[in-house]
Coordinates of C-alpha atoms in Angstrom, one line a residue:
M630 CA 5.3 -15.1 33.0
S631 CA 6.8 -12.4 34.8
D632 CA 4.5 -10.3 36.9
N633 CA 6.6 -6.9 35.5
C634 CA 5.1 -5.2 32.5
D635 CA 6.9 -2.3 31.5
Q636 CA 4.6 0.5 29.7
G637 CA 5.9 1.8 26.2
P638 CA 6.6 5.1 25.3
P639 CA 4.4 8.0 27.0
G640 CA 1.0 8.0 25.3
S641 CA 1.2 4.8 23.6
K642 CA -0.8 1.7 23.7
Q643 CA 2.1 -0.4 24.0
C644 CA 4.0 -2.3 26.7
Q645 CA 6.4 -5.0 27.1
C646 CA 5.9 -8.4 28.6
T647 CA 8.4 -11.2 29.0
M648 CA 8.3 -14.6 30.0
P649 CA 11.0 -17.3 30.2
H650 CA 10.7 -20.0 27.1
R651 CA 12.8 -23.4 26.8
S652 CA 14.9 -22.3 24.0
G653 CA 15.1 -18.6 24.7
E654 CA 13.5 -15.7 25.7
L655 CA 10.2 -14.4 24.0
T656 CA 9.7 -10.6 24.1
V657 CA 6.3 -9.3 22.8
F658 CA 6.9 -5.6 22.2
G659 CA 4.6 -3.1 20.1
H660 CA 3.2 -4.8 16.9
F661 CA 5.9 -7.5 16.5
I662 CA 7.1 -11.0 18.3
Y663 CA 11.0 -10.8 18.9
L664 CA 12.9 -14.3 19.6
D665 CA 15.9 -14.9 21.0
G666 CA 16.5 -18.2 20.2
V667 CA 14.4 -20.9 18.5
A668 CA 11.1 -21.9 19.8
D669 CA 7.9 -23.1 18.4
F670 CA 5.7 -20.1 18.1
N671 CA 2.4 -21.7 17.3
S672 CA 2.9 -24.2 20.4
Y673 CA 3.6 -21.1 22.7
F674 CA 0.2 -19.2 21.8
H675 CA -1.9 -22.6 22.0
Q676 CA -0.5 -23.1 25.4
D677 CA -1.2 -19.8 26.9
K678 CA -2.7 -16.8 25.9
S679 CA -2.1 -14.6 29.0
P680 CA 1.6 -13.8 27.8
R681 CA -0.1 -11.6 24.9
H682 CA -1.9 -9.2 27.0
C683 CA -0.3 -6.6 29.9
R684 CA -1.5 -5.7 33.2
R685 CA -5.1 -5.3 34.0
D686 CA -4.6 -1.4 33.5
E687 CA -3.1 -1.7 30.3
Q688 CA -4.1 -2.0 26.8
P689 CA -3.7 -5.6 25.2
L690 CA -1.6 -5.4 22.5
E691 CA -2.9 -5.1 19.0
P692 CA -3.3 -6.0 16.2
G693 CA -1.6 -9.8 16.1
A694 CA -2.7 -10.0 19.9
D695 CA -5.3 -12.4 19.3
G696 CA -4.1 -14.6 16.8
F697 CA -1.7 -17.5 16.0
L698 CA 1.4 -16.5 14.0
K699 CA 1.4 -18.8 10.8
R700 CA 5.2 -19.9 9.8
E701 CA 4.2 -21.0 6.3
H702 CA 2.9 -17.4 5.3
T703 CA 5.6 -15.6 7.3
L704 CA 8.7 -13.8 6.0
V705 CA 11.3 -12.1 8.6
R706 CA 14.8 -11.3 8.6
P707 CA 17.5 -12.3 7.8
F708 CA 15.1 -14.1 5.2
Q709 CA 17.3 -17.2 4.8
G710 CA 16.8 -20.9 5.6
V711 CA 13.3 -22.3 6.8
G712 CA 10.4 -20.2 6.1
A713 CA 12.1 -18.1 3.3
D714 CA 12.2 -21.3 1.0
L715 CA 8.4 -20.8 1.1
W716 CA 8.5 -17.6 -1.0
D717 CA 9.6 -16.7 -4.6
F718 CA 11.3 -13.6 -5.4
T719 CA 11.1 -12.1 -8.7
G720 CA 11.8 -9.4 -11.3
S721 CA 14.1 -6.9 -9.6
T722 CA 13.8 -7.7 -6.0
I723 CA 16.7 -7.8 -4.1
V724 CA 17.4 -9.6 -0.7
T725 CA 19.5 -8.6 2.2
G726 CA 19.9 -9.6 5.6
T727 CA 17.9 -6.5 6.6
H728 CA 15.1 -5.8 4.0
I729 CA 13.9 -7.2 1.0
R730 CA 14.0 -4.4 -1.9
L731 CA 11.3 -4.9 -4.4
T732 CA 12.4 -2.1 -6.7
P733 CA 15.4 0.3 -6.6
D734 CA 15.3 3.9 -7.1
H735 CA 15.4 3.8 -11.0
Q736 CA 12.7 4.3 -13.6
S737 CA 11.1 1.2 -15.2
K738 CA 11.5 -1.7 -12.5
T739 CA 8.9 -4.2 -11.0
G740 CA 9.4 -6.9 -8.6
A741 CA 7.8 -9.0 -6.3
I742 CA 7.4 -11.7 -3.5
W743 CA 5.0 -14.2 -3.2
N744 CA 4.2 -17.3 -0.7
R745 CA 4.1 -20.7 -2.4
I746 CA 1.6 -21.9 0.3
P747 CA -2.0 -21.1 -0.6
C748 CA -4.3 -19.4 2.2
M749 CA -6.5 -21.8 4.1
L750 CA -7.3 -19.7 6.7
R751 CA -11.0 -18.3 7.2
N752 CA -10.0 -15.6 9.4
W753 CA -6.6 -13.6 9.3
E754 CA -4.0 -10.9 10.0
V755 CA -1.0 -9.6 8.0
L756 CA 1.2 -7.4 9.5
I757 CA 3.8 -5.5 7.1
H758 CA 6.7 -3.5 8.3
F759 CA 7.5 -1.5 5.0
K760 CA 9.2 1.6 4.1
V761 CA 8.9 3.5 0.8
H762 CA 11.8 6.4 0.0
G763 CA 14.2 7.6 -2.5
A764 CA 15.9 10.5 -3.7
G765 CA 12.8 12.3 -5.4
V766 CA 11.5 15.2 -3.6
D767 CA 8.4 15.9 -5.1
L768 CA 8.0 13.8 -7.9
Y769 CA 8.1 9.9 -7.0
G770 CA 6.2 6.5 -7.5
D771 CA 4.7 4.5 -8.2
G772 CA 3.8 2.6 -5.0
F773 CA 3.4 -1.1 -4.3
A774 CA 0.5 -3.4 -3.4
F775 CA -0.5 -6.3 -1.3
W776 CA -2.4 -9.2 -2.7
L777 CA -4.4 -12.2 -1.6
T778 CA -5.2 -13.5 -5.5
K779 CA -5.9 -17.0 -7.1
D780 CA -2.9 -16.8 -9.4
R781 CA 0.7 -15.9 -8.2
N782 CA 4.0 -14.8 -9.6
E783 CA 2.8 -13.7 -12.5
M784 CA 4.0 -9.9 -13.5
G785 CA 1.9 -7.2 -15.1
K786 CA 1.0 -3.8 -15.1
V787 CA -1.0 -3.1 -11.8
F788 CA 2.2 -2.3 -9.3
G789 CA 4.3 -5.0 -11.2
S790 CA 1.4 -8.0 -11.1
K791 CA -1.1 -9.4 -13.2
D792 CA -4.0 -7.3 -14.6
P793 CA -7.2 -8.3 -14.3
F794 CA -6.4 -10.3 -10.9
S795 CA -8.9 -12.3 -8.8
G796 CA -9.3 -11.6 -5.2
L797 CA -7.8 -8.8 -2.8
G798 CA -5.4 -6.1 -3.9
I799 CA -4.5 -3.5 -1.5
F800 CA -2.9 -0.6 -3.4
F801 CA -0.1 1.9 -1.3
D802 CA 0.0 4.4 -3.9
T803 CA 2.7 7.4 -4.2
Y804 CA 1.7 8.8 -7.6
S805 CA -1.5 10.5 -8.5
N806 CA -2.5 9.8 -12.0
Q807 CA -5.9 11.5 -11.5
N808 CA -6.2 15.1 -11.4
G809 CA -10.2 15.3 -11.8
E810 CA -13.3 15.3 -9.9
H811 CA -12.3 11.5 -7.8
A812 CA -8.6 13.4 -7.3
H813 CA -7.3 12.6 -3.5
V814 CA -4.4 13.4 -1.8
H815 CA -1.7 11.1 -2.5
P816 CA 0.0 8.7 -0.8
Y817 CA -3.3 6.7 -1.0
V818 CA -4.3 3.5 0.2
S819 CA -7.1 1.7 -1.1
A820 CA -8.6 -1.7 -1.5
I821 CA -9.9 -3.6 -4.4
V822 CA -11.8 -7.0 -4.6
N823 CA -11.9 -8.3 -8.3
N824 CA -13.4 -11.6 -9.5
G825 CA -11.3 -11.3 -12.8
S826 CA -13.0 -9.4 -15.0
V827 CA -12.6 -5.7 -14.3
K828 CA -9.1 -4.3 -15.2
Y829 CA -7.3 -1.6 -13.2
D830 CA -7.6 1.9 -14.5
H831 CA -4.0 3.4 -13.7
D832 CA -5.3 7.0 -15.2
F833 CA -7.8 6.8 -12.3
D834 CA -6.0 4.8 -9.4
G835 CA -8.3 2.4 -9.3
T836 CA -11.1 4.4 -7.6
H837 CA -13.9 3.4 -10.2
I838 CA -14.1 -0.3 -8.4
Q839 CA -12.5 0.4 -4.9
V840 CA -13.9 -0.8 -1.8
A841 CA -12.2 1.7 0.1
G842 CA -9.4 4.1 0.7
C843 CA -7.6 6.6 2.7
S844 CA -5.2 9.5 2.5
A845 CA -1.8 8.2 4.3
P846 CA 1.6 10.1 4.0
F847 CA 3.8 6.8 4.6
R848 CA 6.4 7.8 1.7
G849 CA 9.8 8.9 3.2
R850 CA 9.5 8.7 7.1
E851 CA 12.8 8.5 8.5
H852 CA 11.0 6.3 11.4
D853 CA 9.5 2.9 11.1
T854 CA 5.9 2.2 9.3
F855 CA 3.5 -0.5 9.4
V856 CA 0.3 -1.7 8.2
S857 CA -2.4 -4.1 9.7
I858 CA -4.5 -6.0 7.5
R859 CA -7.2 -7.9 9.0
F860 CA -10.0 -10.2 7.5
V861 CA -12.7 -11.4 9.9
N862 CA -15.9 -13.0 9.4
N863 CA -15.9 -11.4 6.0
R864 CA -15.1 -7.5 7.5
L865 CA -12.1 -6.0 6.0
A866 CA -10.1 -3.4 8.2
V867 CA -6.8 -1.7 7.4
K868 CA -4.9 0.1 10.0
L869 CA -1.3 2.0 9.8
D870 CA 1.0 3.3 12.0
I871 CA 2.9 5.3 10.0
D872 CA 3.9 8.7 12.5
G873 CA 6.4 7.1 14.7
T874 CA 4.1 7.2 17.9
S875 CA 3.5 3.3 18.3
E876 CA -0.1 4.2 17.5
W877 CA -2.5 2.6 15.1
R878 CA -5.0 4.9 13.0
H879 CA -7.8 3.6 11.4
C880 CA -7.4 3.7 7.0
F881 CA -10.6 1.7 6.7
D882 CA -13.0 -0.8 8.1
V883 CA -15.8 -2.5 5.5
D884 CA -18.2 -5.1 6.0
G885 CA -19.4 -7.5 3.3
V886 CA -16.5 -8.6 1.7
F887 CA -16.0 -12.4 0.5
L888 CA -12.8 -14.0 -0.3
P889 CA -12.4 -17.7 -1.1
L890 CA -9.9 -19.9 0.4
G891 CA -6.7 -21.4 -0.9
Y892 CA -5.7 -18.2 -2.7
Y893 CA -1.9 -16.6 -2.1
F894 CA -0.1 -13.6 -0.7
G895 CA 1.9 -11.8 -2.4
I896 CA 3.3 -8.3 -2.4
S897 CA 5.1 -6.4 -5.7
A898 CA 5.8 -3.4 -6.9
A899 CA 7.0 -1.0 -9.7
T900 CA 8.6 2.0 -10.7
G901 CA 7.8 4.0 -14.3
D902 CA 9.2 7.2 -15.4
L903 CA 9.2 8.1 -11.8
A904 CA 11.0 5.9 -9.3
D905 CA 11.5 5.0 -5.7
N906 CA 12.8 2.3 -3.2
H907 CA 10.1 -0.1 -2.2
D908 CA 11.2 -2.0 1.0
I909 CA 9.6 -5.1 3.1
L910 CA 11.2 -5.4 6.3
T911 CA 9.0 -8.2 7.7
F912 CA 5.6 -10.0 6.5
K913 CA 3.9 -11.6 9.5
A914 CA 0.5 -13.5 9.0
F915 CA -1.8 -14.6 11.8
E916 CA -4.8 -16.9 12.3
L917 CA -7.6 -15.3 13.8
P918 CA -10.3 -17.1 16.2
T919 CA -13.2 -18.5 13.8
D920 CA -16.8 -18.2 14.3
E921 CA -17.9 -21.4 15.1
T922 CA -21.4 -20.8 13.9
S923 CA -20.9 -20.8 10.9
D924 CA -22.6 -23.2 8.8
I925 CA -20.2 -22.4 5.4
T926 CA -18.2 -25.5 4.3
D927 CA -14.7 -24.8 3.1
T928 CA -15.4 -26.8 -0.1
A929 CA -18.0 -23.8 -0.5
L930 CA -15.3 -21.1 0.2
L931 CA -12.8 -23.0 -2.1
N932 CA -15.3 -22.1 -5.1
M933 CA -16.4 -18.8 -3.8
V934 CA -16.0 -16.1 -6.6
P935 CA -14.6 -12.8 -4.7
H936 CA -16.6 -10.1 -4.2
A937 CA -17.5 -6.9 -2.0
K938 CA -21.0 -5.7 -1.4
T939 CA -19.8 -2.0 -0.8
A940 CA -17.6 -1.8 -4.0
E941 CA -18.2 0.7 -6.5
A942 CA -20.3 -0.6 -9.3
P943 CA -18.0 -1.0 -12.4
R944 CA -18.7 2.3 -14.7
E945 CA -17.8 3.5 -18.1
R946 CA -14.3 5.6 -17.8
T947 CA -15.2 9.0 -17.9
E948 CA -12.8 11.5 -18.7
D949 CA -12.2 15.0 -17.5
K950 CA -14.3 17.9 -18.7
P951 CA -12.3 19.7 -21.5
V952 CA -10.5 23.0 -20.8
G953 CA -9.9 25.9 -22.8
M954 CA -6.6 26.9 -24.9
F955 CA -5.2 28.9 -22.2
Q956 CA -5.9 26.9 -19.4
R957 CA -4.3 23.7 -20.8
R958 CA -1.1 25.7 -21.6
S959 CA 1.3 26.4 -19.0
T960 CA 2.4 29.6 -17.8
S961 CA 5.6 29.8 -19.3
T962 CA 4.1 29.0 -22.8
I963 CA 1.7 31.8 -22.2
F964 CA 4.0 34.2 -21.2
M965 CA 6.1 33.6 -24.4
F966 CA 3.1 33.7 -26.6
L967 CA 2.3 37.4 -25.1
M968 CA 6.1 38.4 -25.3
L969 CA 5.7 37.4 -29.2
L970 CA 2.3 39.7 -29.5
I971 CA 4.1 42.6 -27.7
T972 CA 7.2 42.1 -30.2
C973 CA 5.4 41.7 -32.9
G974 CA 2.7 45.0 -32.1
G975 CA 6.2 47.0 -31.4
I976 CA 7.8 46.1 -35.1
I977 CA 4.4 46.9 -36.8
F978 CA 4.1 50.4 -34.9
F979 CA 8.0 51.3 -35.6
L980 CA 7.2 50.4 -39.5
I981 CA 3.9 52.5 -39.1
K982 CA 5.8 55.5 -37.4
R983 CA 8.6 55.3 -40.0
Q984 CA 6.2 55.1 -42.7
Q985 CA 4.3 58.4 -41.7
A986 CA 7.7 60.2 -41.5
N987 CA 9.0 58.9 -45.0
A988 CA 6.1 60.7 -46.0
K989 CA 6.0 64.3 -44.3
K990 CA 9.6 64.6 -46.2
R991 CA 8.2 64.4 -49.3
F992 CA 5.9 67.6 -48.5
Y993 CA 9.4 69.7 -48.1

C-alpha cells in the first residue's frame, strides 16, 4: 500500500488511498470502491484490511469500511454481465449504462429490481447511490422503497411492491398524504418491520406502525445522494449523504430489530397522480463482522418471525378531527360565495328602492 494518503475536500471525513493490484489499481474513495481492471473483491478484503483506512491522523472510511463486498447482492454500472444476471428488472424499469430508472416522470408507473439470491448474512450494510428528480416544482411523488422481504418480485400498492409484506421496508416518501397530528415534513424516510399481517396505510404515510423515521430533503438535488442502511446485532441504523458535503448524517438508529435469514433485497418505486424519476446508480451490499458469542443458530434465524421491539403498536385508523364548513372550503370558494351574497343584496336593495320610488309617485 502506498504511504501517501490524500485528503478529500476540506471539512470532509473522507480520504483517498491507493494500492497496486494484480489486475488493475483499486481506489477507495468516499463511500464506494472503484476498480480499474478486474479483481476479486472478496479476496482483496480478506487478504489485508489496512487499505480500508487512511493515515493514523485521518478518520477511517465509512460506511462499508469494515465490510466485505458481496458481489451476489451487488449491482453496479454498467449493469451488464456477471452480477446483473442475479437481479430481476420489472414493471416500468429501464436499464441504461449509467443508471437504472425505476419509474419515469409520468403518472401511474411502478418499477422494481429484485436480487435473486437470498441474503444469508447476519450482519450487513447496503450502500445505495440514488437520485429522485423530475419536472415538478411543488407537486411530485410518490417515492421509492428498500426491501429485505420473504417474498420477492411481487408488484403491489406499497411503492410498487406487495402489501402486506413480511420483512423490512425502508421508505423514501416524497409526498405527504397525512395532514393531521402525525404529519411531518417531506421528503420523509421511515422504516417498518412487518410480519406479514399489517397493511401499509398510505393515507397516514405508514406512521402508525413505523419503527423510526426522519425528514430528509433528498429530492431534486443537483449533487449525488447516498444512503447507508446498516444492520448489526439486531440494530438498524440509517445514514444519509444528501448535502453534497461527503459527510454522513444520522437519520435513525434503533435497537431491538429482528430480521430472519433467507430474505431478499429489492428496491421498488411508484408514481400516482403525481410523478418523478426514481433512479438507482449503484447498490452495494457488504458483510459485516459477526458476534462470535451469539448462540442463535442459522436454523433459528431462518425460521424467525420479523419484528421490532421499538415499533409502534398497530392501532385503529384514527381520522383527522372534522372541521367547520368554511374551514373545509378553499379561499376561492369563500370569495365567490361572498360575492354572490353582495350581488344578491345589491339586487334586493335596488328593487326595494325602486318600489319605494313608485309608491311616492302615486301620491302626486
